[in-house]
CSV table of N, CA and C in Angstrom, one decimal:
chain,number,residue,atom,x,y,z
A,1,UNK,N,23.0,158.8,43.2
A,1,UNK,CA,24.4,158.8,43.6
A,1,UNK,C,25.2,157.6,43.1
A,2,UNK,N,24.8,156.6,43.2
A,2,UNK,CA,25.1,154.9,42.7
A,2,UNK,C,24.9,154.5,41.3
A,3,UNK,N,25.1,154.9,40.6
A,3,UNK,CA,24.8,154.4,39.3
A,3,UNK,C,25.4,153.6,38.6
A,4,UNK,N,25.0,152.2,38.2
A,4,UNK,CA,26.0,151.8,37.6
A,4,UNK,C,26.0,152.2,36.1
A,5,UNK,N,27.8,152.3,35.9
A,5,UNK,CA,27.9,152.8,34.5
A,5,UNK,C,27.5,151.3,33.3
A,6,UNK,N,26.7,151.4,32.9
A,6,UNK,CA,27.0,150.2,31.5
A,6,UNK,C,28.1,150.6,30.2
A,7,UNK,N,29.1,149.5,29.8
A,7,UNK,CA,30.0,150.2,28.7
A,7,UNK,C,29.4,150.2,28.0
A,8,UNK,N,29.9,151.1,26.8
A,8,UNK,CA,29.4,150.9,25.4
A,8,UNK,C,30.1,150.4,24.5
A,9,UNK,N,30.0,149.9,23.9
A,9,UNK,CA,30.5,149.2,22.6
A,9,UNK,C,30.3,149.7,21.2
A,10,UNK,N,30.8,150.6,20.8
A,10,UNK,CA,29.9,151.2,19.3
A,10,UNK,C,30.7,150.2,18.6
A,11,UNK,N,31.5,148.8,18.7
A,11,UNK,CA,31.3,147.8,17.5
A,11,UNK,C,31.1,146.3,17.9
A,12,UNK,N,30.7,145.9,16.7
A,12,UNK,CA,29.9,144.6,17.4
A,12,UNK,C,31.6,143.4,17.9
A,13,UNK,N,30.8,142.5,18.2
A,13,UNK,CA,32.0,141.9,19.5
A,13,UNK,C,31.7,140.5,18.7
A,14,UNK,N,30.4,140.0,17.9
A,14,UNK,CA,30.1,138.9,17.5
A,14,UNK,C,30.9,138.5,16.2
A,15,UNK,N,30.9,137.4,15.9
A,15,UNK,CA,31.8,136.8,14.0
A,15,UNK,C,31.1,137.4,13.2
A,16,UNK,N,31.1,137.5,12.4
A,16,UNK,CA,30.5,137.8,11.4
A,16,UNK,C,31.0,137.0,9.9
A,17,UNK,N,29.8,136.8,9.5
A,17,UNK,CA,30.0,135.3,8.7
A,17,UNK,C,29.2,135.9,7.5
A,18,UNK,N,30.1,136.3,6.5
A,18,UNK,CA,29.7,136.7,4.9
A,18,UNK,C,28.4,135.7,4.3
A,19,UNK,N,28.0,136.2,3.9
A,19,UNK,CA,26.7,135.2,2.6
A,19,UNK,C,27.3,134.4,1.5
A,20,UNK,N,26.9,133.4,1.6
A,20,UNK,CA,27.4,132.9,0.5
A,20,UNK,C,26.5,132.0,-0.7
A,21,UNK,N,26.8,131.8,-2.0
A,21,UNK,CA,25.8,131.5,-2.7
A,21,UNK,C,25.7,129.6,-2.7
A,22,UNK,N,25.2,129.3,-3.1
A,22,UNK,CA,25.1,127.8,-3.4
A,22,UNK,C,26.2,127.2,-4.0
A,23,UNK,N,26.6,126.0,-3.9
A,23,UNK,CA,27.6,125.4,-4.2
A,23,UNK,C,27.0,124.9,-5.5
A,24,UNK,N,27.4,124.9,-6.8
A,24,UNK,CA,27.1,123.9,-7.9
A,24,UNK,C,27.5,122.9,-7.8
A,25,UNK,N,26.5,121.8,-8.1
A,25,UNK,CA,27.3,120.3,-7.8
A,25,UNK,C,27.5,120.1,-9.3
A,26,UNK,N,28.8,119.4,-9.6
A,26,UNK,CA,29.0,118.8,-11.0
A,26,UNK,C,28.4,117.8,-11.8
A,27,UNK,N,27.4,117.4,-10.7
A,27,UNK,CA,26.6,116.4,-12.5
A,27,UNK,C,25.0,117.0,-12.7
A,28,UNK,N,24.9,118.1,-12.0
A,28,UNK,CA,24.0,119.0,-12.2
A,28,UNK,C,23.5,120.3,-13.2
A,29,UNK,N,22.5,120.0,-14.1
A,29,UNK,CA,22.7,121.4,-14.8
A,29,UNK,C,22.0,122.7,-14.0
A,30,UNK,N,21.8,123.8,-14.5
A,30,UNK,CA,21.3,124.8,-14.0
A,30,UNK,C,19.9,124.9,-15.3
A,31,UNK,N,18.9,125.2,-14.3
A,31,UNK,CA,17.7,124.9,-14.9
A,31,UNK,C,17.5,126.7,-15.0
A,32,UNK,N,17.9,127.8,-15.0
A,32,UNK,CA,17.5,128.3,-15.0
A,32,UNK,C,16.3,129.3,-15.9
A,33,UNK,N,15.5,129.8,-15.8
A,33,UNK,CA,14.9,130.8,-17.0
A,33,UNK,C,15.0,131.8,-17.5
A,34,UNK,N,15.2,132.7,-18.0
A,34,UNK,CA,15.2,133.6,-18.6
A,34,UNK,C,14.7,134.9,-18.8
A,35,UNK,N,13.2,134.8,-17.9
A,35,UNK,CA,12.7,135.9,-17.5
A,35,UNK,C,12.9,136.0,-16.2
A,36,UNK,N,13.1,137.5,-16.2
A,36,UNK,CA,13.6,137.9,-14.9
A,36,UNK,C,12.6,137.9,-13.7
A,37,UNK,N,11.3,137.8,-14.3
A,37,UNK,CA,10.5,137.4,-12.9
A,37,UNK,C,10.3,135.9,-12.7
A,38,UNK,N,10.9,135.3,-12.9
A,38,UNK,CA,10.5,133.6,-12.9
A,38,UNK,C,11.7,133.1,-11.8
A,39,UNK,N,10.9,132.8,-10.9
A,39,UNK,CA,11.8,131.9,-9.8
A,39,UNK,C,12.3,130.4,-10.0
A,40,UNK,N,13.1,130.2,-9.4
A,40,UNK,CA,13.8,128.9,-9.1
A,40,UNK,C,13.1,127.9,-7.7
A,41,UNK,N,12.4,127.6,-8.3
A,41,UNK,CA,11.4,126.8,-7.0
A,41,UNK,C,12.2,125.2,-6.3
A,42,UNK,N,13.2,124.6,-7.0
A,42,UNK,CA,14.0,123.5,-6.6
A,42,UNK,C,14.5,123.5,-5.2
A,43,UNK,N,14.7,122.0,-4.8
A,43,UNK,CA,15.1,122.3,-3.4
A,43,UNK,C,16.6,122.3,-3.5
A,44,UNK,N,17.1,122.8,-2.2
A,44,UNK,CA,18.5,123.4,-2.2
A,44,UNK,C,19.2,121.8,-2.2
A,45,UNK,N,20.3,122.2,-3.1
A,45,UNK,CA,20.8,120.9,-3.3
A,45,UNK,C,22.0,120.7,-1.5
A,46,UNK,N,22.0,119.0,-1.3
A,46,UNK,CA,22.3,119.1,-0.3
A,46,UNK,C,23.9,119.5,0.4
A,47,UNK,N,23.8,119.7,1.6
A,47,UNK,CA,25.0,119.9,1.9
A,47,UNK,C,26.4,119.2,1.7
A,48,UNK,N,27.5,119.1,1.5
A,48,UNK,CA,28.6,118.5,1.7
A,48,UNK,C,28.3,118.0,3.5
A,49,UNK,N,28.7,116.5,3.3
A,49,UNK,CA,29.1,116.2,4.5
A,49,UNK,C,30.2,117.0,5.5
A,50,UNK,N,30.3,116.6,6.9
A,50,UNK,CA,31.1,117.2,7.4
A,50,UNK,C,32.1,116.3,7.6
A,51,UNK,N,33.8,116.9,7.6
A,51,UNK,CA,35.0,115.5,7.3
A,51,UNK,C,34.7,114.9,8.5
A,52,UNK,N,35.1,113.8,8.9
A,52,UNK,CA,34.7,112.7,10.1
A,52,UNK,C,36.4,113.2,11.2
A,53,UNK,N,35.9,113.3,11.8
A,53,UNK,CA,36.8,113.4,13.0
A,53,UNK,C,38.3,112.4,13.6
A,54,UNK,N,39.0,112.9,13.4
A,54,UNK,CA,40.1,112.2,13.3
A,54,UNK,C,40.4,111.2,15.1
A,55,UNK,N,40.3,110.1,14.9
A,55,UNK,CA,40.7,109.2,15.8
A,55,UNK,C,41.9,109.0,16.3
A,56,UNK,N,42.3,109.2,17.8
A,56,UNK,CA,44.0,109.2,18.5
A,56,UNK,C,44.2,107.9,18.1
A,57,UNK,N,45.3,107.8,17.6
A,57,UNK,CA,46.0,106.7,18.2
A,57,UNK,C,47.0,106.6,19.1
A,58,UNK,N,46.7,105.7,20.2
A,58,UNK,CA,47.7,106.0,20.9
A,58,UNK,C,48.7,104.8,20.9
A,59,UNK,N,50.3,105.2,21.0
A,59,UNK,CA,51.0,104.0,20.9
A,59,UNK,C,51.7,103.8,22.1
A,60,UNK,N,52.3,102.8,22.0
A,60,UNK,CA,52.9,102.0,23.5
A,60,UNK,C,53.8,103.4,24.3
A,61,UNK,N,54.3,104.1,23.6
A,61,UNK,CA,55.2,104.8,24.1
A,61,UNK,C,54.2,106.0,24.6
A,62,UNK,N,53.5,106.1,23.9
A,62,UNK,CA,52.4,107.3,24.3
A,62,UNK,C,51.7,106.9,25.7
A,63,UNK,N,51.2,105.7,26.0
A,63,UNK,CA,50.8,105.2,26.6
A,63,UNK,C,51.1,105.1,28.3
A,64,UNK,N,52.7,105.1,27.9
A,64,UNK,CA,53.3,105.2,29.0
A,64,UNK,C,53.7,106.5,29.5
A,65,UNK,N,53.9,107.3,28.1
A,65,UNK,CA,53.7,109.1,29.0
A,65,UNK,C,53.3,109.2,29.6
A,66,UNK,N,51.6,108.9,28.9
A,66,UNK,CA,50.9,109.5,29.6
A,66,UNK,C,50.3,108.7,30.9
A,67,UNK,N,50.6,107.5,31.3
A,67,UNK,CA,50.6,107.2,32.6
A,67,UNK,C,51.6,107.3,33.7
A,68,UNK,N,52.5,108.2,32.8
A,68,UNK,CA,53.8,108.1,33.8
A,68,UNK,C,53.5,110.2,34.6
A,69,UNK,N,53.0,110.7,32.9
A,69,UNK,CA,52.1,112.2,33.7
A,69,UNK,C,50.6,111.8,35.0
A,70,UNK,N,49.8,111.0,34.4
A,70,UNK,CA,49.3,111.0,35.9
A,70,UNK,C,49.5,110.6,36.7
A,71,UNK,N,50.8,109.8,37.1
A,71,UNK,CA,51.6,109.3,38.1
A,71,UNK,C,51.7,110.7,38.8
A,72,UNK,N,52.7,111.3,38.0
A,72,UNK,CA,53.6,112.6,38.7
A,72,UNK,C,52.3,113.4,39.0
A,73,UNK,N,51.2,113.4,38.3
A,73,UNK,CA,50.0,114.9,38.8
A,73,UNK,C,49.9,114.1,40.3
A,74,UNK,N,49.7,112.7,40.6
A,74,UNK,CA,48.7,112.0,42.0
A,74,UNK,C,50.0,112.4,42.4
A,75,UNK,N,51.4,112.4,42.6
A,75,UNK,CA,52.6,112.3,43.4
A,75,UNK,C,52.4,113.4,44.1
A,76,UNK,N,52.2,114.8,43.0
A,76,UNK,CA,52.3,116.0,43.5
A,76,UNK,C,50.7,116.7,44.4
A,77,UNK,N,49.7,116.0,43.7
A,77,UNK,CA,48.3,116.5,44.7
A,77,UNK,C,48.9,115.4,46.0
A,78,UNK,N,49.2,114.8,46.2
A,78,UNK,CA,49.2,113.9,47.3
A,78,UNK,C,50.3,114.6,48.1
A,79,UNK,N,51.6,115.2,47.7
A,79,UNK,CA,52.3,116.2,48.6
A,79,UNK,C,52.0,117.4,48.7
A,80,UNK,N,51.2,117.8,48.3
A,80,UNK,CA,50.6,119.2,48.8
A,80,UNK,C,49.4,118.9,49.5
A,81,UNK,N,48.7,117.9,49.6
A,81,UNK,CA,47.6,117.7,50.4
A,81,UNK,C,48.5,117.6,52.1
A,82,UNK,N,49.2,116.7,51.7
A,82,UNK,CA,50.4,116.4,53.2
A,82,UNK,C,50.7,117.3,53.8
A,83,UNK,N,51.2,118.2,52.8
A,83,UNK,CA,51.8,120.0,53.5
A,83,UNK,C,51.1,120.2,54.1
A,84,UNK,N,49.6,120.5,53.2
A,84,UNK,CA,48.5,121.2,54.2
A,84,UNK,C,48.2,120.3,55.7
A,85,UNK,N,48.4,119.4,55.5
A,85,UNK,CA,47.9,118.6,57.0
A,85,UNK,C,49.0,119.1,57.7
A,86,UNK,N,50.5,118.4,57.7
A,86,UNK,CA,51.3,118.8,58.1
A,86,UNK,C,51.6,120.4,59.2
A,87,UNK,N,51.0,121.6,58.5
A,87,UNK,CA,50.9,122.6,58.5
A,87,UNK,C,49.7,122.8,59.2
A,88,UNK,N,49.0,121.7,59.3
A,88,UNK,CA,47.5,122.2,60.4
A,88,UNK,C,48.2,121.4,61.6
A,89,UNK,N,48.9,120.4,61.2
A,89,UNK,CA,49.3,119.8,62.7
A,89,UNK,C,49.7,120.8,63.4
A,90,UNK,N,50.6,121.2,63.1
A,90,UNK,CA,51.7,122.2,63.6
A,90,UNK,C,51.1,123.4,64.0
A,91,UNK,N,50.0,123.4,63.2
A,91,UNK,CA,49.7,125.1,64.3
A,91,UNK,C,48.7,124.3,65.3
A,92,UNK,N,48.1,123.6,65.2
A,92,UNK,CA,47.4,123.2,66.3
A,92,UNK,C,48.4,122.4,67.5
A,93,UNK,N,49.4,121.4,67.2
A,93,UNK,CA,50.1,121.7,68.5
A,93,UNK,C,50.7,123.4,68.9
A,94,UNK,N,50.8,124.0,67.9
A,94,UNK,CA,51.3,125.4,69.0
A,94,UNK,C,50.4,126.0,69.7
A,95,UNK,N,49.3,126.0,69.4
A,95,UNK,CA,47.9,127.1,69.8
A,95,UNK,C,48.1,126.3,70.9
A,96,UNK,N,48.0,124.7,70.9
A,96,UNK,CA,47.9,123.9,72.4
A,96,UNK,C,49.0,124.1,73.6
A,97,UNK,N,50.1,124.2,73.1
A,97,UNK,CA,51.8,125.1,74.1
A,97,UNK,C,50.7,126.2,74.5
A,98,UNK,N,50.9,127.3,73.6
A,98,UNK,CA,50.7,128.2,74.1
A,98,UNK,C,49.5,128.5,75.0
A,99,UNK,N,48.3,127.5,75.3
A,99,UNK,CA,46.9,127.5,75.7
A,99,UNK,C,47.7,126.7,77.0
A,100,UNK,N,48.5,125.8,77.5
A,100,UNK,CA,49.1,125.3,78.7
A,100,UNK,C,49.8,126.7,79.4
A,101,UNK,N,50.6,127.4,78.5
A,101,UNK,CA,51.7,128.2,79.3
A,101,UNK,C,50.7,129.5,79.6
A,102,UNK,N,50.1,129.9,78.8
A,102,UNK,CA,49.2,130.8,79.3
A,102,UNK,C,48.4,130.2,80.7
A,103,UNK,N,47.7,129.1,81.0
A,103,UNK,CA,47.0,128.8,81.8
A,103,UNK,C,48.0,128.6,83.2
A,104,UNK,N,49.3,127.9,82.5
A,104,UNK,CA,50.2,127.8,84.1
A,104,UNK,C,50.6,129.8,84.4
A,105,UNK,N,50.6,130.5,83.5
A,105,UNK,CA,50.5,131.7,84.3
A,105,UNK,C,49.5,132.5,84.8
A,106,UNK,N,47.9,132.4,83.9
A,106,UNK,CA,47.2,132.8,85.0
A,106,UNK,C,47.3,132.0,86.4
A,107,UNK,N,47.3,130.5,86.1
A,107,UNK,CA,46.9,130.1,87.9
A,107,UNK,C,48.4,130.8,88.8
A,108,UNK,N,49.6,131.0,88.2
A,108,UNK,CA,50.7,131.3,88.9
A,108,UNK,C,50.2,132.9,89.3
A,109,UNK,N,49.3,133.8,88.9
A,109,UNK,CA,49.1,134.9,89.2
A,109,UNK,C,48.0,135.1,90.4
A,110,UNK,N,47.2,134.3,90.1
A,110,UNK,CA,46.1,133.8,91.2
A,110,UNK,C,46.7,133.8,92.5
A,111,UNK,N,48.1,132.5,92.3
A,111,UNK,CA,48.4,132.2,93.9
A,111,UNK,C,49.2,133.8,94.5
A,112,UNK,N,49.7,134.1,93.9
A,112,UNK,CA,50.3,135.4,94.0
A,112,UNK,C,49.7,136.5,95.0
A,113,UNK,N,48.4,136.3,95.0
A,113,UNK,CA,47.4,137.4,95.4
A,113,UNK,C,47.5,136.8,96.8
């Protein structure tokens, strides 16, 4: 009765990343042979480095943005934390009204009897 349905996918969801042949490096010749069953036993020549990652700089003016942005983010978590308290005060003094006025009417119904 319960079955879960699994979707199906008839295409793949992953990258797909083409083959690619070796880079020639330029002070290199190609050793190759000439018969067609004779392999290339050399080791793969090495990779190109990867570019080095670019460093922020930050300047005086940047500096102050961005301490003037986490200024404003602490301003605003710190008045919405308040709300929330604020907003618990307040219902808890009411539940406590209303927990007196209910109680001065039961005992006013008691003497009644």
């Amino acid at each position: 009765m319960l079955r879960p349905r699994i979707p199906v996918n008839p295409l793949p969801t992953g990258t797909l990343t083409p083959l690619t042949r070796p880079i020639a490096v330029p002070g290199e010749e190609s050793h190759s042979q000439a018969s067609p069953t004779a392999r290339d036993h050399r080791a793969p020549a090495p990779a190109a480095p990867a570019p080095a990652r670019a460093t922020v700089q930050l300047t005086p003016g940047s500096v102050v943005a961005l301490a003037a942005g986490g200024g404003a983010a602490v301003l605003v978590v710190g008045a919405v934390l308040v709300s929330m308290l604020l907003a618990v005060a307040i219902t808890g003094v009411s539940v406590a009204l209303i927990a007196v006025v209910l109680r001065l009417l039961v005992k006013d119904l008691q003497k009644g009897r």
